[in-house]
Each structure stands twice: as structure tokens, then as C-alpha cells.
Coordinates of C-alpha atoms and ligand atoms in Angstrom, one line a residue:
X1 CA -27.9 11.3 -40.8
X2 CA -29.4 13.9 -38.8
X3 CA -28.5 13.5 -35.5
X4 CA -25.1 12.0 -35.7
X5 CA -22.6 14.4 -37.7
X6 CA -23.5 17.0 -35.0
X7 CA -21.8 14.7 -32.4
X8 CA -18.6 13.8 -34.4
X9 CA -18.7 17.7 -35.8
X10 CA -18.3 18.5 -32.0
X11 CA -15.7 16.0 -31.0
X12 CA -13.8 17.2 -34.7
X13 CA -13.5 21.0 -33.2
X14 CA -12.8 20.4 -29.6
X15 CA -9.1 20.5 -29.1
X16 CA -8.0 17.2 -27.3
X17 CA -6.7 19.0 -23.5
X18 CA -4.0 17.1 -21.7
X19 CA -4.0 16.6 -18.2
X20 CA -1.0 15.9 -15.8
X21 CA -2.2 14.4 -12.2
X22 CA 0.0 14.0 -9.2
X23 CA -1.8 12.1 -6.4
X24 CA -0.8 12.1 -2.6
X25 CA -2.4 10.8 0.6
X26 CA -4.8 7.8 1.1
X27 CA -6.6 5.4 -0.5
X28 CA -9.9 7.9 -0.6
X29 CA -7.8 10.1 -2.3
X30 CA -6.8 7.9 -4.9
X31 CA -10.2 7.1 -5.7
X32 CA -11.3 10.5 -5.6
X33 CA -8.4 11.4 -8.3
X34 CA -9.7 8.4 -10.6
X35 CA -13.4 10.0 -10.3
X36 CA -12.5 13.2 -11.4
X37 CA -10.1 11.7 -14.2
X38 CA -12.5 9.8 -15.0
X39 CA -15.2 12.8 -15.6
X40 CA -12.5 15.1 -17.3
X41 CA -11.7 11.9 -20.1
X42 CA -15.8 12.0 -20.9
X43 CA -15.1 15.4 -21.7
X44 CA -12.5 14.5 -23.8
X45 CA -9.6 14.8 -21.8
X46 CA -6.4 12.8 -22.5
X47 CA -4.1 11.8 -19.6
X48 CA -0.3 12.7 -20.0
X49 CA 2.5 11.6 -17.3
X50 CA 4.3 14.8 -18.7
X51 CA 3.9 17.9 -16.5
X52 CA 5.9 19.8 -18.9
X53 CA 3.3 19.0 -21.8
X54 CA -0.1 18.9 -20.0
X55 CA -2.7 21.8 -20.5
X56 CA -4.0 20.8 -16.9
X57 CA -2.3 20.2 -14.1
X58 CA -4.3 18.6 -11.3
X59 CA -3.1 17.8 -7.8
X60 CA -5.0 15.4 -5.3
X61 CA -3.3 16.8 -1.7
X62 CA -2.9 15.4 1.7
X63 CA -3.2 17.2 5.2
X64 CA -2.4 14.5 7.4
X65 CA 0.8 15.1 8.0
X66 CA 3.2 18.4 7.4
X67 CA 5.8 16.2 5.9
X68 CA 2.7 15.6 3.1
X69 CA 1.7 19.1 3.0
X70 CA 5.3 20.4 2.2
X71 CA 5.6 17.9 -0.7
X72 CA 2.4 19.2 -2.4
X73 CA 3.9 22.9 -1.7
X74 CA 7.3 21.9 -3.0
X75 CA 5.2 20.8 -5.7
X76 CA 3.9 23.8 -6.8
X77 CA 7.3 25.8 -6.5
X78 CA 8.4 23.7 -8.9
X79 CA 5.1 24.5 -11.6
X80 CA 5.4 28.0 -10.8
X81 CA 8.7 27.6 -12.9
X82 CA 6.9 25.7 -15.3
X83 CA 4.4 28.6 -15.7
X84 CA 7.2 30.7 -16.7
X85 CA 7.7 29.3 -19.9
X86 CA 3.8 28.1 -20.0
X87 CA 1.8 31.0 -18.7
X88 CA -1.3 29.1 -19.9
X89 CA -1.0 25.6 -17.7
X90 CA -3.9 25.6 -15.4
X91 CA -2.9 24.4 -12.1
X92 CA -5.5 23.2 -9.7
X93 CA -5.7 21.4 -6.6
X94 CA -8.1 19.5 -5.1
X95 CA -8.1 17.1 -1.6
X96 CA -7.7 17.7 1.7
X97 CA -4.9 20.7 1.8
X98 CA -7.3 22.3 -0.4
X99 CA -10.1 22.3 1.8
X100 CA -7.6 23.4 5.1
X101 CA -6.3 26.0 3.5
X102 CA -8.7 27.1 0.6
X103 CA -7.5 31.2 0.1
X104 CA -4.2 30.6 1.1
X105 CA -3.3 28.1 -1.8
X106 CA -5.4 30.1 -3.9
X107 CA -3.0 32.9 -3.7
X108 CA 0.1 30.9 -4.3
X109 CA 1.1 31.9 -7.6
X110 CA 1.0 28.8 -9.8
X111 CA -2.7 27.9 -8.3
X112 CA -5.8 28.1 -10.9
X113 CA -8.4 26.3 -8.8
X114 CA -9.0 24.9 -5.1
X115 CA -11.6 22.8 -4.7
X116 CA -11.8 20.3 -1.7
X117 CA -13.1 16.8 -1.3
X118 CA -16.9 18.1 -0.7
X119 CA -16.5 19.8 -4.3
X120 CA -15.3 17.1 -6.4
X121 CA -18.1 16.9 -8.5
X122 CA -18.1 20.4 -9.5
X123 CA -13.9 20.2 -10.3
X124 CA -14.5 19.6 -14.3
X125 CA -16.9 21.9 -14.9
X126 CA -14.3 23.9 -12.7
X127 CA -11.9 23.3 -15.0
X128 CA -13.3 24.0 -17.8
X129 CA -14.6 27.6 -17.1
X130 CA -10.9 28.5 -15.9
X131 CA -9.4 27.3 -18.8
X132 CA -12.2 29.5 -21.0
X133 CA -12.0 32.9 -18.8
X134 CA -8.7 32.6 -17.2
X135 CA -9.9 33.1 -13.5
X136 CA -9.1 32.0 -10.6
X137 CA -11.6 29.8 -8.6
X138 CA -11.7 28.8 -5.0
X139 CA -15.1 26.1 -4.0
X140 CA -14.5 24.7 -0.4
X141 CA -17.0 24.4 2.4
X142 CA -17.0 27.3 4.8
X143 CA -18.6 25.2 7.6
X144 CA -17.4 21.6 7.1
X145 CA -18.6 20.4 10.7
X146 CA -22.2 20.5 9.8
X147 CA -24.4 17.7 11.1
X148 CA -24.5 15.1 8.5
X149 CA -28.3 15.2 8.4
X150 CA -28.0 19.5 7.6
X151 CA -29.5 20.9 4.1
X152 CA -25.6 21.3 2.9
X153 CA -24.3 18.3 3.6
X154 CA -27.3 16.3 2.9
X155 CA -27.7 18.1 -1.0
X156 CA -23.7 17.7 -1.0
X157 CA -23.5 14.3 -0.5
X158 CA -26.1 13.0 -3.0
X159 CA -24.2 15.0 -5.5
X160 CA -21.4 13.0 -5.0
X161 CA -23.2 10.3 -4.8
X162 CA -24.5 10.4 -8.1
X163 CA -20.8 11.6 -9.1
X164 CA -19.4 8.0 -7.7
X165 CA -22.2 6.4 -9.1
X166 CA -21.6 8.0 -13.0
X167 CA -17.7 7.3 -13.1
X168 CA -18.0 3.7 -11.5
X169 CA -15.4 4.3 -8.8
X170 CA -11.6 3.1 -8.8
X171 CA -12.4 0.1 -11.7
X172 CA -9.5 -1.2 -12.6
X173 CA -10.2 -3.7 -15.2
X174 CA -6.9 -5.1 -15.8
X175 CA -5.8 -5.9 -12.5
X176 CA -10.0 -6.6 -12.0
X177 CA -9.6 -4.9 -8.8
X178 CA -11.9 -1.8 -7.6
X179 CA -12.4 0.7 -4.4
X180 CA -15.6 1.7 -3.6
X181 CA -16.4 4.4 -0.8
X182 CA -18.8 2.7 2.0
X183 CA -18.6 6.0 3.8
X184 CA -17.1 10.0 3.9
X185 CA -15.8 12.3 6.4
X186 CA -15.1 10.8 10.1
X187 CA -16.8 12.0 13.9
X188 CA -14.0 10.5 15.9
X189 CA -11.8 13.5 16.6
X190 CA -9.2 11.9 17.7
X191 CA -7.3 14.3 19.0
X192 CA -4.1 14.1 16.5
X193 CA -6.1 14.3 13.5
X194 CA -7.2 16.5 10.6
X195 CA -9.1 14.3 8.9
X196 CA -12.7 15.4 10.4
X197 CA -11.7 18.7 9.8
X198 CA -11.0 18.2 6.1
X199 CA -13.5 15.4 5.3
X200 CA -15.9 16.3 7.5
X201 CA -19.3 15.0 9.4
X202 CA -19.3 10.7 8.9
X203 CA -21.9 9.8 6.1
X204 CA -23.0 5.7 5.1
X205 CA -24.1 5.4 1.8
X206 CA -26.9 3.4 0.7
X207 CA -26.0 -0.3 0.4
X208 CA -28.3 0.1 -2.6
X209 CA -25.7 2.1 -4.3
X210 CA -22.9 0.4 -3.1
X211 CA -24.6 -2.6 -4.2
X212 CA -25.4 -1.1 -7.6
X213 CA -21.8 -0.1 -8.1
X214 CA -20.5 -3.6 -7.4
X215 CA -22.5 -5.4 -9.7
X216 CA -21.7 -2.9 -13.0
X217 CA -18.2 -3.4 -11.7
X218 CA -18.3 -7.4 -11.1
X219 CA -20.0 -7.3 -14.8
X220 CA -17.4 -5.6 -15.9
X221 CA -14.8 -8.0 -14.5
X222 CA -14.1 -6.8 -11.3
X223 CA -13.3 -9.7 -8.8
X224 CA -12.0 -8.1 -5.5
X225 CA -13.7 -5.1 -4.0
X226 CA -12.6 -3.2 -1.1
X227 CA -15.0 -0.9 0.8
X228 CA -13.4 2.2 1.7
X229 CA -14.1 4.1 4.9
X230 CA -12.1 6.4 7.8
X231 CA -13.8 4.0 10.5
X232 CA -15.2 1.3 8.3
X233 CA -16.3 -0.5 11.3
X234 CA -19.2 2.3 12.0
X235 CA -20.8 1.8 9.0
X236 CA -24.8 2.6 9.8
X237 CA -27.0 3.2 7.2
X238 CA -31.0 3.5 8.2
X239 CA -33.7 2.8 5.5
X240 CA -37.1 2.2 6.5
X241 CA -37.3 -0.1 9.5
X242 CA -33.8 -1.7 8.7
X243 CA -30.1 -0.4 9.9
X244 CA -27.5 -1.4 8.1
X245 CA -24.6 -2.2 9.5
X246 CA -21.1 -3.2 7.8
X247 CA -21.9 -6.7 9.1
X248 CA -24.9 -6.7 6.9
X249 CA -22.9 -4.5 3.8
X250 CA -20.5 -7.2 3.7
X251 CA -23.4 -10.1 3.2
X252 CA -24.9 -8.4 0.5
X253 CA -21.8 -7.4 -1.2
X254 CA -20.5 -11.2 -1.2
X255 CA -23.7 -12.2 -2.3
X256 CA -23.2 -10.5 -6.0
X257 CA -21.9 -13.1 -8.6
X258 CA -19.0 -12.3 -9.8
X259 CA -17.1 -10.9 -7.1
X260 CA -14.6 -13.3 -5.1
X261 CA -13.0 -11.1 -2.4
X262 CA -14.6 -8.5 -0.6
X263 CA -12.0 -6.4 1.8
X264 CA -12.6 -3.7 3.8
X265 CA -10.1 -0.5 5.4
X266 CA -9.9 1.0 7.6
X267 CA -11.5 -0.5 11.1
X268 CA -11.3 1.4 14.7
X269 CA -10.7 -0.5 17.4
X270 CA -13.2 1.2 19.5
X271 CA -17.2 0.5 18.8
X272 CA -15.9 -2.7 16.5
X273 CA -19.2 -5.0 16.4
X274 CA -18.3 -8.9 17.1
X275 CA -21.1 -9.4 14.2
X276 CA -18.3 -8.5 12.2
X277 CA -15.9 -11.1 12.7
X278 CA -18.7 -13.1 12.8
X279 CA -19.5 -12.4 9.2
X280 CA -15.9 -12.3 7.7
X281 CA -16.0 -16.4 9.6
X282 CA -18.8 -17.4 8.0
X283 CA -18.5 -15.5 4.5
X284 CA -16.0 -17.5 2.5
X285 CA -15.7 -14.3 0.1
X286 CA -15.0 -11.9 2.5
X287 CA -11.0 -11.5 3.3
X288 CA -9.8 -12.5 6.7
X289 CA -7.7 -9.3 7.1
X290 CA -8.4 -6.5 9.8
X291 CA -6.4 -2.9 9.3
X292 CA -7.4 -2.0 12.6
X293 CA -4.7 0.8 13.8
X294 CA -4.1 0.8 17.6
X295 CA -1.7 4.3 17.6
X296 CA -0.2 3.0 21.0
X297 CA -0.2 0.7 23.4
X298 CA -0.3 2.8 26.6
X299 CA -3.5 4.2 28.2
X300 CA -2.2 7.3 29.0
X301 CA -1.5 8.3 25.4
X302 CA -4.7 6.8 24.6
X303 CA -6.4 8.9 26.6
X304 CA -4.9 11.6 25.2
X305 CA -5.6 10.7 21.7
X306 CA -9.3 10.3 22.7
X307 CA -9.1 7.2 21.1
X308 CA -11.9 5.7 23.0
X309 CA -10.3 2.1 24.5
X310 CA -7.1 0.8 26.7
X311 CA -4.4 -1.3 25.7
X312 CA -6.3 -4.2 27.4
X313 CA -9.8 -3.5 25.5
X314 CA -7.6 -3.6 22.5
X315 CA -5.8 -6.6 22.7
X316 CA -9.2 -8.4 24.0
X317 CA -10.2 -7.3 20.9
X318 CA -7.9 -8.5 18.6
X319 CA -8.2 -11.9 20.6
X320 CA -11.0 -12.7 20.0
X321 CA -10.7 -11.2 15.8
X322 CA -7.8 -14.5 16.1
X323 CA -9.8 -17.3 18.0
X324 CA -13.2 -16.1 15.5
X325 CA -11.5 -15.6 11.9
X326 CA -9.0 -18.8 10.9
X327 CA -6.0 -17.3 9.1
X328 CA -6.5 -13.8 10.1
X329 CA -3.7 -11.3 9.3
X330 CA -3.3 -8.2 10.9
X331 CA -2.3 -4.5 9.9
X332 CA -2.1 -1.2 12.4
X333 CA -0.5 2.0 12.4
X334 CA 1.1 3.6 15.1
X335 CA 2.3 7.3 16.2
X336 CA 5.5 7.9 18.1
X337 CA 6.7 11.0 19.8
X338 CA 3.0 12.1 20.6
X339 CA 3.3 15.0 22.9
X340 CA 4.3 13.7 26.1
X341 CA 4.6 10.1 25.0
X342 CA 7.7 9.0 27.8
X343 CA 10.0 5.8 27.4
X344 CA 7.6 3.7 29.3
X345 CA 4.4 4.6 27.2
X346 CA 6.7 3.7 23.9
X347 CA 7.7 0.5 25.9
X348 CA 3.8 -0.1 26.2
X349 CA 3.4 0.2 22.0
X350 CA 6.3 -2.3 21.9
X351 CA 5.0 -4.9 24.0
X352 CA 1.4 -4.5 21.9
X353 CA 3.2 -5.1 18.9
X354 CA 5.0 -8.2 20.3
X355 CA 1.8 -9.3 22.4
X356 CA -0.3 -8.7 18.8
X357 CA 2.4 -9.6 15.6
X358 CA 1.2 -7.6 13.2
X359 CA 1.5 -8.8 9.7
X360 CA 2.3 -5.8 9.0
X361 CA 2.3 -1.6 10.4
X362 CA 2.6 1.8 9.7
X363 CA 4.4 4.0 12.1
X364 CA 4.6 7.7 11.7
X365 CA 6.0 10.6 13.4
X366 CA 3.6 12.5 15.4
X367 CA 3.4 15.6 13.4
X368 CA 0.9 18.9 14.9
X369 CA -1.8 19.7 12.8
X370 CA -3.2 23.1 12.7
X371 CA -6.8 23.0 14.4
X372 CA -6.6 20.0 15.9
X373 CA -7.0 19.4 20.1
X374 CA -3.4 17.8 20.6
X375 CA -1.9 21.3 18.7
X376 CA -4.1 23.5 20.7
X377 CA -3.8 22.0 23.9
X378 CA -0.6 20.0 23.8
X379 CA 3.2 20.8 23.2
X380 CA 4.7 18.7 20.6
X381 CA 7.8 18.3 23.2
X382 CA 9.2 15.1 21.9
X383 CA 12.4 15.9 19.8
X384 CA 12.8 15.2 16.2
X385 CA 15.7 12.4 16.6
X386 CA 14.2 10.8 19.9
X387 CA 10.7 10.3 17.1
X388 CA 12.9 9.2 14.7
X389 CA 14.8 6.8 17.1
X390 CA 11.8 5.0 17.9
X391 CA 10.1 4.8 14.7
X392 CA 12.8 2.9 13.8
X393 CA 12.7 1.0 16.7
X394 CA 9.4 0.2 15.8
X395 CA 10.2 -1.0 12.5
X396 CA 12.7 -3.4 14.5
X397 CA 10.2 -5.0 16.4
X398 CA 7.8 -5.6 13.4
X399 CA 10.1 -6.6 11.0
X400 CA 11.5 -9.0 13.4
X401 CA 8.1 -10.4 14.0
X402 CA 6.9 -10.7 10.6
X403 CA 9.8 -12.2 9.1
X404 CA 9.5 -15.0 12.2
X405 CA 6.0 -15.6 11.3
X406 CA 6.4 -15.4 7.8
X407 CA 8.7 -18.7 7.8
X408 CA 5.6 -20.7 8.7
X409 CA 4.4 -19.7 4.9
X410 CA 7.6 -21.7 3.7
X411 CA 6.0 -24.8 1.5
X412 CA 2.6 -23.7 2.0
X413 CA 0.3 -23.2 -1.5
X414 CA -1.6 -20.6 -1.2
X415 CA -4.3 -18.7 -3.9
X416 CA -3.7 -14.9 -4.9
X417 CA -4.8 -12.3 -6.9
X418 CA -2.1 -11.3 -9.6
X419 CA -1.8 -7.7 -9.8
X420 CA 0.8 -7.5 -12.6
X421 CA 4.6 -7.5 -13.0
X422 CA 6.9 -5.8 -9.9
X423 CA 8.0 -3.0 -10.6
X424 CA 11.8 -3.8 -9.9
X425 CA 13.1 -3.0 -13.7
X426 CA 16.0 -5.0 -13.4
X427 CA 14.0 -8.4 -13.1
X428 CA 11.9 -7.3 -16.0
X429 CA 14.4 -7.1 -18.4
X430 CA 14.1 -8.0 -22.2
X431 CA 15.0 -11.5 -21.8
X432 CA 12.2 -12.3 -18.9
X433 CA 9.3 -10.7 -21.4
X434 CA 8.3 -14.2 -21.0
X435 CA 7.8 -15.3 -17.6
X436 CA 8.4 -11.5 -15.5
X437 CA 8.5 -11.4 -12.0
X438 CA 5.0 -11.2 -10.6
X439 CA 3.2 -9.7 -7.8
X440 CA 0.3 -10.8 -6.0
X441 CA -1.6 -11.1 -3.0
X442 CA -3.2 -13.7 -0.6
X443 CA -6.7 -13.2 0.7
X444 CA -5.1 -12.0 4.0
X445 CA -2.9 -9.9 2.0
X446 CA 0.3 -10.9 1.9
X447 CA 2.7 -9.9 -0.8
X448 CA 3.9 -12.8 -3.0
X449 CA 5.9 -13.1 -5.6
X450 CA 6.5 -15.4 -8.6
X451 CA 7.2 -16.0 -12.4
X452 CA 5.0 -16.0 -14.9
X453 CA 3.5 -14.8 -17.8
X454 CA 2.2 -11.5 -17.9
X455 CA -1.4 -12.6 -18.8
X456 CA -2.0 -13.8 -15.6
X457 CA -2.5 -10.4 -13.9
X458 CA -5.7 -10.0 -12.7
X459 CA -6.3 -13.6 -12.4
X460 CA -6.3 -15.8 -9.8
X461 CA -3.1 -18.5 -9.4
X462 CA -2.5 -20.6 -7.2
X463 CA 1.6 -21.0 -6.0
X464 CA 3.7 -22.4 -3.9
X465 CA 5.9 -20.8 -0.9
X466 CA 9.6 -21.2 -2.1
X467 CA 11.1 -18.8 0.3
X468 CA 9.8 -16.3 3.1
X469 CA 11.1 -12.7 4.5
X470 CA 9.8 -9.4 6.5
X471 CA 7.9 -8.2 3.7
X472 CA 7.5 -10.4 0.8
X473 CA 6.9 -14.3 0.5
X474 CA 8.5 -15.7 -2.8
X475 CA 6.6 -18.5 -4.9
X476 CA 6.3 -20.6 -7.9
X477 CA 3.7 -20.9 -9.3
X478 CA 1.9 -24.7 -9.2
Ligands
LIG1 N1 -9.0 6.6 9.5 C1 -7.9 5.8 9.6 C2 -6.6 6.5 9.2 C3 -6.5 7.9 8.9 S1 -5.0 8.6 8.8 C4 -7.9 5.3 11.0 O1 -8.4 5.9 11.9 O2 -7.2 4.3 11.2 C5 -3.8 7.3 8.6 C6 -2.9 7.3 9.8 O3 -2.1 8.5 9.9 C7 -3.5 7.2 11.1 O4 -3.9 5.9 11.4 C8 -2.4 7.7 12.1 O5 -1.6 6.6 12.5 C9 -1.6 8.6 11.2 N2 -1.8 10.0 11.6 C10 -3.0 10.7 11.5 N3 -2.7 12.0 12.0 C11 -1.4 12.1 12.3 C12 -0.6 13.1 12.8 N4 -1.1 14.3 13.1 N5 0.7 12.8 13.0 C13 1.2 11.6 12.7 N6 0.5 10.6 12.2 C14 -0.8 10.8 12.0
LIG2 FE1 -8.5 10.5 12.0 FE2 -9.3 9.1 14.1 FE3 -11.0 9.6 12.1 FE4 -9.0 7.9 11.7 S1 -10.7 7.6 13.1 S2 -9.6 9.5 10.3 S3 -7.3 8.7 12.9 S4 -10.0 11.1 13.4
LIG3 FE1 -6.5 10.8 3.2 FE2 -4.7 12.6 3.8 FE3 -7.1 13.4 3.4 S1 -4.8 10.6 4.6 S2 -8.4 11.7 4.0 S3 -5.8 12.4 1.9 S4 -5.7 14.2 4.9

């Protein structure tokens, strides 16, 4: 009996602390916010979906856009009201924002703790010492362009190595689907962007750990995998003799039993290895999907972007992905209203869109960001409602396109990973308990939905296209 009241003695005293989290921004991100919620629960942390009754409130921000930035501040208008009536609610934020603008949040009057994306293995212990002496605390990096082979960023990133490595990454058992980082930060400055600025120098991790990590996770259940990083594509890890590349991450990966699909986000068109393609031909596990943004089909803006290829180089490209990977589907993103960007340069990112037919895109507004080249040297001279004009016109075109293609889906049976009932309330009423409306998803990623019972999410069905549109293909199951 010696060893063991101790433990339960401890657990007996500590006082069970809830935590609230609110999550913006990308997939990295959310994978970062499980990590850390993950950590926290060890230490005996419950989660709550109340704000209003949480001890902690922790928010994962987003710099990649201002329209993101002034949700997370709106955000925190809102919990300074809250800390009226509970002066004690720690507030802390982590991500991205965090690191761009470290003292400034830290002086906003509901923030407890900023911490950015290099520091997220310190944010428990964080926690904890603010919620015991009731200071505030900033940790970001002061120099986050550091070469990725410098003393700080080497020590920093085998701490969050073994940080990923402890809390298993984004496991979600249920839906036996998981993220796992392949690589941080970004080098590509493109000239929009924030991201290198917040995330800072690129770093590969080991395939040894990545490996690791997928086989406790395919033990575990996990069946689909998708390797996260900014440019996915320039995945280089050197051990010994051997470079790694994410032509050779994606064999070993696939080679763990267990695991059926391997996907990986997000690719850059420029420096995008045909070994690749190759690869995802010949490797029945991994998922013949590219999201492999273009921004815009005209040179000029290209240029400007210093995104490193033409319109040409890029459709080549995305040739060749077609006539090398059967059943390929295809995502981008694109910015409108780029400083400068005139009616014939968005007629160029039209006709890519038409030329390439997406499965699906992203468009967003071009939106300055503080520190970057474009803000520095460019004047954000495309007004709001001309941007918002041809986003939408955007939209048009790919919506157009996709609900064309989808109707070649109509009859087809095709396998997908359930990943649990829609969330459309009205469909899951009492009465369907039974047999709910279902969502899933192809290999190549398409939406589909069904009926069927619940039990099947995070299993594999097989279904039948009953009926096709822009988005969503609609199924029975076989
Ligand atoms: N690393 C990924 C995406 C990172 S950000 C990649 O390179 O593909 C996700 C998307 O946000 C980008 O693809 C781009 O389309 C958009 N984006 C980034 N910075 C932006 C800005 N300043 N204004 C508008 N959109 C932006
Ligand atoms: Fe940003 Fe470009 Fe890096 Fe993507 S590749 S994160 S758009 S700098
Ligand atoms: Fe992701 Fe936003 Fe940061 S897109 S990397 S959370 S700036």
C-alpha cells in the first residue's frame, strides 16, 4: 500500500480546473490546440464548452488574415465582460496572433498569458503558475527568423518534438482519423504572407518519429492519417547518408499495418517533385488528392507574390498530377484584389480555374499583413466591393465546374470513411436516431452523404451515388 494512496491522496486534493478553448485558423492550429488540451487533461484538467463556467480560458489565434485577427480580438472584448463578474478566469492565448503581437495582447485587459506556436510545450506549466501567482506571462520568440539549424531553434524544436510525441498528435479515435505534423514554420515568403513570420524557419521531422506516432496511433485504431505541413511538398529530412523526401515519408508511412489512407496538405506548386505523383500512383494507400493552391493564374501577380512559377509551369504541373494519378481530385486557394491585380490578371485566375476544374477552392480577399513585402512595398489599391465582386465571381466559376463534374459520380459506388452524423439538426431528429444522415468522405475527398446507423462512423462503407451537386454527392449505402 505504500506507494499508491499517495497518488489517489494527490488526485483527492487537486481541485478538478475547467477549461474553455476557442480554436481559429488552420489545420496546424487545430492540432496544436488538441496537444496542449491534451497535456492540460494529464494534469487533470476537464474540458467545458461553457466560457461562462471555465477556470481557463484558452484561445488558439490566427494571423493570416485581419478579418481572423479581429474575431480573436472581438473575442476577448467579450471575456473582458466576463472577467467582471469572474475576476479569477485566466485568459490565455496562444497561436500565431500571439507570436505577431506578443506585448500588445499582453496588455489587453482580459489576457493572462501569450505564448506562440514555438512555446507550446511550455503553455501548461504556463498555466499553472498563473493560475497559482496571479501574473501575467508573455513566452514568444524574439527572433523567429533564425536559421533552422541555430542553437534556439534546434533545442526548440526537439522540445516540441517530444511534446507531439507525448500527447500522440490530433487522435481521434472515434472517427479513427489523426493529423500528424510532417513539418513547422515555412521559407517561402511569399510576399502576401505572415505565416514565416509567425511559424517561422521550415523544419522536417524525423520520419522515425513520424513513423513512431503513426504506428501507436494505427494501434490505437487510427485508419487515415494526414501529414501536415505549410509546403508539404519540401519535405527534406537528412539522416546519415539518406534524405528523406516526402516521396519516401509517404512509403514508409503506408507501409505501417493498420493504416488505410495516408493524405497529405498542403503542397506548393513550385519545387513539387514528380517522385511524388509517382508514389501516390503506385501506393494504393496513399489518397489521390493534391491541395496544391495556385493564388492566381496571371504571371504578373505571380511575380509579385514571389510565388516562384507562371501560369504555364502550373498548369504543366497539374497535367501531368492528372495523366500520373487515376482519379485525382484537386483543391487550391486563390487571392483576389492583390494589390494591383487588374481585370485581365482576374481573367487569367478564371481561365486557370476553367482550364484546371478544381474539385473544390478557397478564395480569399487579399488582406495586408503587417511585416510582410506586399504591405511594405505595395498599396492594397483594390477596393473592398471590386474584391468582394470577384470572389464571388470566383465562387461562380467553381461551383459551376464542380457541380458539372460532380454529375459523372451519379450511379457510381464508391468507398468512404464515415466521419459521423451531419451536423444539420433538422435531419437528426428523434425519429431518425436510427438511421441519421451521415457524412463521409471518398479517398479523393469528396463529401458524401448517406443513411445509416450511427455505428458506422469511423468505419469504412461502401455506397452508392443517388444524386450529385456543387459540394456534396448524396448516397445510399450498398
Ligand atoms: N501554406 C499553405 C497555406 C497557408 S495560408 C500554402 O501555401 O498553400 C492559407 C491560404 O490563405 C493561402 O493559401 C492563401 O490563399 C491565403 N492567404 C494567405 N495570406 C493571405 C493574405 N494576406 N490575404 C488573403 N489571403 C491570404
Ligand atoms: Fe504562406 Fe506561402 Fe508559406 Fe504558404 S507557402 S505558408 S502561402 S509563405
Ligand atoms: Fe495557420 Fe493562421 Fe497560423 S493559417 S499557421 S493559424 S496564421
Amino acid at each position: 500500500m505504500s506507494g499508491q494512496p499517495h497518488r489517489y491522496a494527490r488526485v483527492w486534493i487537486m481541485e478538478l480546473k475547467k477549461i474553455h478553448l476557442k480554436s481559429f485558423g488552420c489545420q496546424m492550429n487545430k492540432l496544436d490546440s488538441s496537444l496542449v488540451t491534451a497535456a492540460l487533461a494529464e494534469r487533470g484538467f476537464v474540458l467545458t464548452d461553457k466560457a461562462t463556467e471555465a477556470d481557463v480560458v484558452l484561445i488558439n489565434t490566427c494571423s493570416v488574415r485581419e478579418h481572423a485577427e479581429q474575431r480573436v480580438l472581438s473575442h476577448l472584448g467579450h471575456l473582458s465582460h466576463l472577467k467582471k463578474s469572474r475576476p479569477n478566469v485566466l485568459v490565455a492565448v496562444i497561436g500565431c496572433m500571439a507570436q505577431r503581437m506578443g506585448e500588445h495582447l499582453l496588455a489587453h485587459e482580459a489576457v493572462d498569458i501569450v505564448a506562440g506556436p514555438g512555446q507550446l510545450h511550455d503553455v501548461p506549466d504556463l498555466i499553472e503558475q498563473a493560475l497559482t501567482n496571479r501574473q501575467k506571462h508573455l513566452r514568444v520568440l524574439d527572433n523567429i527568423r533564425q536559421p533552422a539549424e541555430s542553437e534556439t531553434i534546434r533545442t526548440l524544436s526537439d522540445r516540441l518534438d517530444k511534446f507531439e510525441l507525448a500527447y500522440d498528435s490530433d487522435a481521434d479515435p472515434i472517427k479513427s482519423q489523426a493529423f500528424i505534423r510532417a513539418m513547422r514554420g515555412c521559407n517561402n515568403f511569399c510576399s502576401y504572407c505572415i505565416v514565416p513570420y509567425v511559424r517561422g524557419p521550415e523544419v522536417s521531422r524525423s520520419p522515425q518519429a513520424i513513423v513512431e506516432q503513426t504506428k501507436k496511433l494505427a494501434d490505437r485504431g487510427i485508419r487515415q492519417i494526414t501529414l501536415l505541413g505549410q509546403s508539404i511538398n519540401a519535405y527534406r529530412y537528412t539522416a546519415g547518408q539518406k534524405t528523406y523526401t516526402l516521396a519516401d515519408l509517404l512509403e514508409l508511412v503506408s507501409a505501417i499495418d493498420g493504416v488505410r489512407w495516408v493524405r497529405f496538405i498542403t503542397s506548393h506548386p513550385g519545387r513539387f517533385d514528380p517522385s511524388i505523383l509517382q508514389v501516390m500512383a503506385a501506393l494504393p494507400k496513399v489518397c489521390p488528392y493534391l491541395h496544391i493552391p495556385a493564388q492566381s493564374g496571371s504571371d504578373r501577380i505571380l511575380k509579385a507574390m514571389h510565388r516562384g512559377y507562371t501560369a504555364a509551369g502550373y498548369l504543366d504541373l497539374i497535367e501531368q498530377a492528372k495523366a500520373t494519378v487515376p482519379e485525382l481530385a484537386l483543391a487550391g486557394d486563390f487571392i483576389v484584389g492583390f494589390p494591383g491585380e487588374t481585370e485581365a490578371d482576374f481573367e487569367a485566375t478564371e481561365a486557370m480555374i476553367r482550364r484546371v476544374r478544381y474539385k473544390n477552392c478557397f478564395v480569399f480577399k487579399y488582406s495586408p499583413r503587417p511585416g510582410t513585402h506586399a504591405d511594405k512595398k505595395l498599396a492594397d489599391d483594390i477596393p473592398a466591393d471590386v474584391k468582394q465582386q470577384r470572389n464571388a465571381r470566383l465562387l461562380e466559376v467553381i461551383n459551376a465546374i464542380a457541380e458539372e463534374d460532380n454529375r459523372a459520380f451519379l450511379g457510381r459506388t464508391l468507398e468512404v470513411l464515415v466521419e459521423g452524423p451531419s451536423k444539420k439538426p433538422h435531419l437528426n431528429k428523434a425519429e431518425h436516431q436510427d438511421n441519421p444522415q451521415l457524412i463521409g468522405r471518398t479517398a479523393n475527398d469528396y463529401i458524401v452523404v448517406f443513411n445509416g446507423p450511427q455505428s458506422l462512423t469511423g468505419q469504412f462503407a461502401t455506397v452508392r451515388v443517388t444524386k450529385t451537386a456543387a459540394l456534396t454527392l448524396f448516397a445510399e449505402l450498398t
